[in-house]
Coordinates of C-alpha atoms and ligand atoms in Angstrom, one line a residue:
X2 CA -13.1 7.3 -13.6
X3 CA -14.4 5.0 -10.5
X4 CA -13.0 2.3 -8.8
X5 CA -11.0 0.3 -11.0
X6 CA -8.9 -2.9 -10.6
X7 CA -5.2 -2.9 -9.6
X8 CA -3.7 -3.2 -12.8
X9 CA -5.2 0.0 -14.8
X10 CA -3.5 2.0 -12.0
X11 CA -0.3 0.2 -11.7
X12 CA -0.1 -1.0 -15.6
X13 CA 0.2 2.4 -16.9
X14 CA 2.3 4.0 -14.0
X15 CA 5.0 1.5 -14.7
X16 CA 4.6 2.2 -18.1
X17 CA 5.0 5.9 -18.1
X18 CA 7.3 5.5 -14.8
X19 CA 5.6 7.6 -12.1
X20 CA 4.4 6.0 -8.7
X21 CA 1.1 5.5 -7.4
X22 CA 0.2 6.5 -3.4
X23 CA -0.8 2.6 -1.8
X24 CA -1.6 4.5 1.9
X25 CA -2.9 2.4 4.6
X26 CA -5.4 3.7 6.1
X27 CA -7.2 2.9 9.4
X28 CA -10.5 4.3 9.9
X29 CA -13.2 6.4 8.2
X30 CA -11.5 10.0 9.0
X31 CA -8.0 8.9 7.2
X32 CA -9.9 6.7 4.1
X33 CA -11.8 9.8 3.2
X34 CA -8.8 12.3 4.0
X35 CA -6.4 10.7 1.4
X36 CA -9.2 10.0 -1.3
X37 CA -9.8 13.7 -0.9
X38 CA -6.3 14.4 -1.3
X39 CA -6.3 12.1 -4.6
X40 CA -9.4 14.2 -5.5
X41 CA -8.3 17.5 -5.1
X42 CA -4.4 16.4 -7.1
X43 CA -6.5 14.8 -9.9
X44 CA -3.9 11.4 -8.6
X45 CA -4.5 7.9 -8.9
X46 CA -4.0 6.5 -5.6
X47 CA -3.9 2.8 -3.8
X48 CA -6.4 2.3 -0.4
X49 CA -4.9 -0.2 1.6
X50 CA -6.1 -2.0 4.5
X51 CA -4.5 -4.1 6.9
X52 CA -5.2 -7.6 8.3
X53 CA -5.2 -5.9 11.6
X54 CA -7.4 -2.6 10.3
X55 CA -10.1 -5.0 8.6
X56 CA -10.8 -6.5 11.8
X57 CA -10.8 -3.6 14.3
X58 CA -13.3 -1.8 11.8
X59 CA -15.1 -5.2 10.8
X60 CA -15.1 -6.3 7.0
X61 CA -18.8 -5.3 6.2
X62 CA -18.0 -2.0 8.1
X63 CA -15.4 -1.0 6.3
X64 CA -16.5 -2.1 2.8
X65 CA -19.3 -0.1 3.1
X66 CA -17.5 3.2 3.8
X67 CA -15.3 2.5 1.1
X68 CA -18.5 1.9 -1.1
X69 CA -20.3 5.2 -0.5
X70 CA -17.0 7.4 -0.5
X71 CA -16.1 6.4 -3.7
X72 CA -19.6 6.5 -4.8
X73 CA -19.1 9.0 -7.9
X74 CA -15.4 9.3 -7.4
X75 CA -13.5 11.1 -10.6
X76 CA -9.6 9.8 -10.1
X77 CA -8.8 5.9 -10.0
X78 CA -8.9 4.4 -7.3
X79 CA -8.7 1.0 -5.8
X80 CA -8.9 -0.8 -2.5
X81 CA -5.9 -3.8 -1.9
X82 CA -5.8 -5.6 1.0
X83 CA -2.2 -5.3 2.8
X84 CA 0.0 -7.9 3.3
X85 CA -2.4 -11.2 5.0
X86 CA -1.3 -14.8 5.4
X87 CA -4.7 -15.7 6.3
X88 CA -6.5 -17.5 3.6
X89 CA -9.9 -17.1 4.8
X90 CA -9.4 -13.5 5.5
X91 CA -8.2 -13.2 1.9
X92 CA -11.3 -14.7 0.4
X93 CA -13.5 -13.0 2.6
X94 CA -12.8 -9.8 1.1
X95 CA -11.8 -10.8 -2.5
X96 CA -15.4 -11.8 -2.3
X97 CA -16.8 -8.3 -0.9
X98 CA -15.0 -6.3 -3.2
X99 CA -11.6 -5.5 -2.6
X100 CA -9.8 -4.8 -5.5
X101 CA -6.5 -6.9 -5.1
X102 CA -4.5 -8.7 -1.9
X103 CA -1.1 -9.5 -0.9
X104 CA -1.4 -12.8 0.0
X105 CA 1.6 -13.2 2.3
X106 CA 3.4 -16.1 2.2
X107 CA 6.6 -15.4 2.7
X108 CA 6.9 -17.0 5.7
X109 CA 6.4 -20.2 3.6
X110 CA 9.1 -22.3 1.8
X111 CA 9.1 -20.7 -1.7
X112 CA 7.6 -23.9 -3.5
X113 CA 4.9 -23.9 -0.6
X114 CA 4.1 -20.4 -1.3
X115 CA 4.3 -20.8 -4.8
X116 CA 1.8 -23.3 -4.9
X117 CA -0.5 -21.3 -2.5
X118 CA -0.7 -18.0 -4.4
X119 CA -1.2 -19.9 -7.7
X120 CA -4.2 -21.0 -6.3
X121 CA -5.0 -17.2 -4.6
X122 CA -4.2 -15.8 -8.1
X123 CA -6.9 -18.1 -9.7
X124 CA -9.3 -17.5 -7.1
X125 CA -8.8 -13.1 -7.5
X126 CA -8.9 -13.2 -11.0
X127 CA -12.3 -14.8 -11.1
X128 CA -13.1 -12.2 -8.8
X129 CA -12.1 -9.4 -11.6
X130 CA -9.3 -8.8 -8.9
X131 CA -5.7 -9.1 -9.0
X132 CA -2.7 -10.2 -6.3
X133 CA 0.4 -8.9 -5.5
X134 CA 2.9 -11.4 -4.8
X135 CA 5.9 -12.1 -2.5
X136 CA 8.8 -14.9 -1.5
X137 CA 10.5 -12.5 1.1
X138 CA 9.2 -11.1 4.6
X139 CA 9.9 -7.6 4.4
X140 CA 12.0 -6.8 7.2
X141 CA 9.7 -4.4 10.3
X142 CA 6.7 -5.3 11.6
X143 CA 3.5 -3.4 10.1
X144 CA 0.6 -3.8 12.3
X145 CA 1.5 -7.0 13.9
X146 CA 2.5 -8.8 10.7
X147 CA 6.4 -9.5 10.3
X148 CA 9.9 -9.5 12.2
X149 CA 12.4 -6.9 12.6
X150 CA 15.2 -9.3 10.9
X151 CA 16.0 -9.4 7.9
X152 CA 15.0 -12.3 5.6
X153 CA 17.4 -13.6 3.4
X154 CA 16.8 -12.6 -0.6
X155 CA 15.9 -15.4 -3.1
X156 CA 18.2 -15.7 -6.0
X157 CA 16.9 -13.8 -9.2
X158 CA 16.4 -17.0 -10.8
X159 CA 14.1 -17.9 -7.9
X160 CA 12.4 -14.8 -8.4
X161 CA 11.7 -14.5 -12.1
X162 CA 10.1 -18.2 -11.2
X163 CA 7.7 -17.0 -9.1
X164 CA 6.7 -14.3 -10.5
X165 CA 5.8 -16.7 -14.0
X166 CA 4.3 -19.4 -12.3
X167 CA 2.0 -17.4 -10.3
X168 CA 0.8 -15.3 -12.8
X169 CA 1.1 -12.5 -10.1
X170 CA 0.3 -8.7 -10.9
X171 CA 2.5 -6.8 -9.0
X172 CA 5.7 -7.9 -7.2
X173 CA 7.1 -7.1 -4.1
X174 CA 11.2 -8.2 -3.6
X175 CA 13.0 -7.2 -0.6
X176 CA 15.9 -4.4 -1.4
X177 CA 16.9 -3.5 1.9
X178 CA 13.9 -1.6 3.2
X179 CA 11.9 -1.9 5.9
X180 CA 8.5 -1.3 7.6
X181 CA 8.1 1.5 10.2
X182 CA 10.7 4.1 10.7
X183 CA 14.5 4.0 9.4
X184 CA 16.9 4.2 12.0
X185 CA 19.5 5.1 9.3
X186 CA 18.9 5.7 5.5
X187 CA 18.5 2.6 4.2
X188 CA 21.2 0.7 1.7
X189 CA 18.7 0.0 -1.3
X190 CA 19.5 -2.5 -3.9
X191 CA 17.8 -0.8 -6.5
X192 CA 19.3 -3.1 -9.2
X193 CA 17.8 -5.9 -7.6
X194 CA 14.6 -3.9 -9.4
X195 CA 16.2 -3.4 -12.7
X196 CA 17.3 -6.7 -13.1
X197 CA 13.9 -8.2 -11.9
X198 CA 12.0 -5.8 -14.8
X199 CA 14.6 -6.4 -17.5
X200 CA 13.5 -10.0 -17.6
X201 CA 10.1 -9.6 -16.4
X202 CA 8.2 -6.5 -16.9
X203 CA 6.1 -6.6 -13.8
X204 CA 5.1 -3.7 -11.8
X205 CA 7.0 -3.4 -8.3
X206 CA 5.6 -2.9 -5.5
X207 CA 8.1 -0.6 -3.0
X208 CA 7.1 -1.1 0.7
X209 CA 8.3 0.6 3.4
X210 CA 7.8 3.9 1.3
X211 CA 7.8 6.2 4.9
X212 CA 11.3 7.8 5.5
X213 CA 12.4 6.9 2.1
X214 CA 14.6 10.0 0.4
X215 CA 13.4 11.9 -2.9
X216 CA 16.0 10.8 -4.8
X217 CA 15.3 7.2 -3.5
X218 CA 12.0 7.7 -4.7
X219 CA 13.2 8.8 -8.0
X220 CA 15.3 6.3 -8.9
X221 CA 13.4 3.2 -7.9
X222 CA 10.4 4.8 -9.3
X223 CA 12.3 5.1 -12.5
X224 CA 13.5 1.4 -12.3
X225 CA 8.9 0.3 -12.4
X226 CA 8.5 0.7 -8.3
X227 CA 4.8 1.6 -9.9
X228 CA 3.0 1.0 -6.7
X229 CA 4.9 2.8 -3.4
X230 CA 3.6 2.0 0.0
X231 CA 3.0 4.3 2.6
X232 CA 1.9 3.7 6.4
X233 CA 3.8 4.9 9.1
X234 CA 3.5 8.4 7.4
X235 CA 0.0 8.7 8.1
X236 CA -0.3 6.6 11.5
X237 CA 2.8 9.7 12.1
X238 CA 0.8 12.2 10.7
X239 CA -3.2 10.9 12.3
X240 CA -1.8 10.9 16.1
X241 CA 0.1 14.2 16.4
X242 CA -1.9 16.2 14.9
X243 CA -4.4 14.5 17.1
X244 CA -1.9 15.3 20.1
X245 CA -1.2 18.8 19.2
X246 CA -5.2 19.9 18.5
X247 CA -5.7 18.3 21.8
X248 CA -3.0 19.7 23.8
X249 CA -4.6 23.0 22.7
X250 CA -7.9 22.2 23.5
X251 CA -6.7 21.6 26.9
X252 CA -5.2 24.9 27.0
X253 CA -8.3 26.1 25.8
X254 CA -10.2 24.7 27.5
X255 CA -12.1 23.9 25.0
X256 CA -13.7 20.5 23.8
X257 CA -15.6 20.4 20.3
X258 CA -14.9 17.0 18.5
X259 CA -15.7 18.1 14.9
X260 CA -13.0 21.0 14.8
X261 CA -10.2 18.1 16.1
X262 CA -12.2 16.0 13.1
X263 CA -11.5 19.0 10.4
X264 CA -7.4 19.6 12.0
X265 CA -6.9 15.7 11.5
X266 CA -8.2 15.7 8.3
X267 CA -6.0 18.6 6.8
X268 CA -2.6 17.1 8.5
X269 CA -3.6 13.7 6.7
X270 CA -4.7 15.2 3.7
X271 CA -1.2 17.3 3.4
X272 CA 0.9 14.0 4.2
X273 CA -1.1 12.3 1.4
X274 CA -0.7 14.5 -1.4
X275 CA 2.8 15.8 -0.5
X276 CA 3.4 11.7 -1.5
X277 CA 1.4 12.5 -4.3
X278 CA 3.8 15.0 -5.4
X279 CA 6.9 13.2 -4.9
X280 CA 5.8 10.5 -6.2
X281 CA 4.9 12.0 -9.8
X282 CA 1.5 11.0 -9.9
X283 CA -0.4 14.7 -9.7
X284 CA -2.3 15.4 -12.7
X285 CA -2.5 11.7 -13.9
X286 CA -6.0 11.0 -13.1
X287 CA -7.3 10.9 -16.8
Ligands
13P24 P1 5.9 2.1 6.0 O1 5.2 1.8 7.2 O2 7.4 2.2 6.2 O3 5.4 3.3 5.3 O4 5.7 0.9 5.0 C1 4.4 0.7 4.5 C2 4.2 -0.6 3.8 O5 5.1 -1.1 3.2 C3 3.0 -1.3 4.0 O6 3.0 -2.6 3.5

């Protein structure tokens, strides 16, 4: 089971309610860490890449190591670019082989928007690619995209409109959660969800997964949050275990890059498939 597009991973999570891994990652080290960890938990999981990590690495750069590390690859997996309001970035990789986007416009009136990701939907799906869809910043900023305050939420009128006229694959409301780390456990409206599936059976897409509580999980994931996002988690989980090896090595005295290489890995790995776990996606690989 290779690379496959979006929907065969989110489809049949939201139909058999578990939740698929969509992990940011943000260079070579922590792309091959948490397909590893997807490997070794026989899990389907979600590669994401931000506006800001396509550029640092470079587009053909980071295509290519997704290429060759999922070159062979036994669990489903699938690269979706994160959350970009840049058209041209968007096309740029829906034509190099991502398999799905968040085109971001919900910055945009929702008629403007609308009208946009129609057309971004048309253009992915010739592309054998799919889009995940939204009409409401989600409140944080992740990796220079967003604002800390909260966006109004649409009516679910408005909502179920979208989500028909587009033709989007995924959807992605705003319940109360946010990008980055929670302050305070968040206040979900997780029957914002409900009600959204109960009229239209879409798979939902439930960012700012990091800080989130299991029974949070639980219940949203068994309301069709099919696709859960994680980021801060791993940028957590990628720079102190970076700190601590190093701190040591400076004890140590003792300077070998490939054994701070193998540390980082592990940590990552562990944060990845502890999501895994919660999430209920171990084992679902066939
Ligand atoms: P966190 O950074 O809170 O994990 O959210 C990730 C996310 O939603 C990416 O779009």
């Amino acid at each position: 089971m290779p690379v496959v597009p979006l929907k065969e991973i989110v489809d049949r999570a939201f139909r058999e309610r578990y939740g698929v891994a969509a992990i940011n990652v943000v260079n070579d080290l922590t792309m091959e860490a948490v397909l590893a960890a997807a490997v070794e938990q026989r899990s389907p999981v979600i590669i994401q890449t931000s506006v800001k990590t396509v550029r640092s690495v470079g587009l053909d750069v980071l295509f290519a190591m997704w290429r060759e590390m999922t070159a062979g690859i036994e669990v489903p997996v699938c690269l979706h670019l994160d959350h970009c309001p840049d058209r041209a970035l968007l096309s740029d990789c829906l034509h190099n082989g991502w398999n799905s986007v968040l085109f971001d416009g919900s910055r945009l009136p929702v008629a403007e928007n609308l009208r946009q990701t129609v057309d971004v939907v048309a253009e992915a799906h010739a592309c054998g690619a799919h889009v995940e869809g939204e009409i409401e910043a989600i409140t944080g900023v992740e990796d220079g995209i967003g604002s800390d305050e909260e966006a109004s939420r649409q009516s679910l009128p408005v909502a179920l409109d979208f989500i028909r006229k587009t033709g989007i694959d995924v959807f992605a409301p705003a319940i109360g959660n946010a990008h980055g780390v929670y302050r305070a456990e968040p206040h979900l409206d997780a029957q914002r969800v409900s009600d959204i599936v109960a009229a239209e059976p879409i798979p939902i897409a439930l960012h700012g997964g990091t800080g989130m509580t299991d029974v949070q999980f639980h219940d949203l994931i068994s309301r069709g949050c099919a696709k859960v996002n994680i980021s801060t988690a791993l940028k957590i989980a990628y720079m102190t275990s970076n700190l601590a090896y190093l701190r040591g090595a400076e004890e140590r005295d003792s300077w070998d890059p490939p054994s701070l290489f193998t540390h980082v890995r592990a940590a990552v790995m562990d944060m990845a498939a502890a999501h895994m776990r919660r999430f209920g996606s171990v084992g679902k690989a066939g």
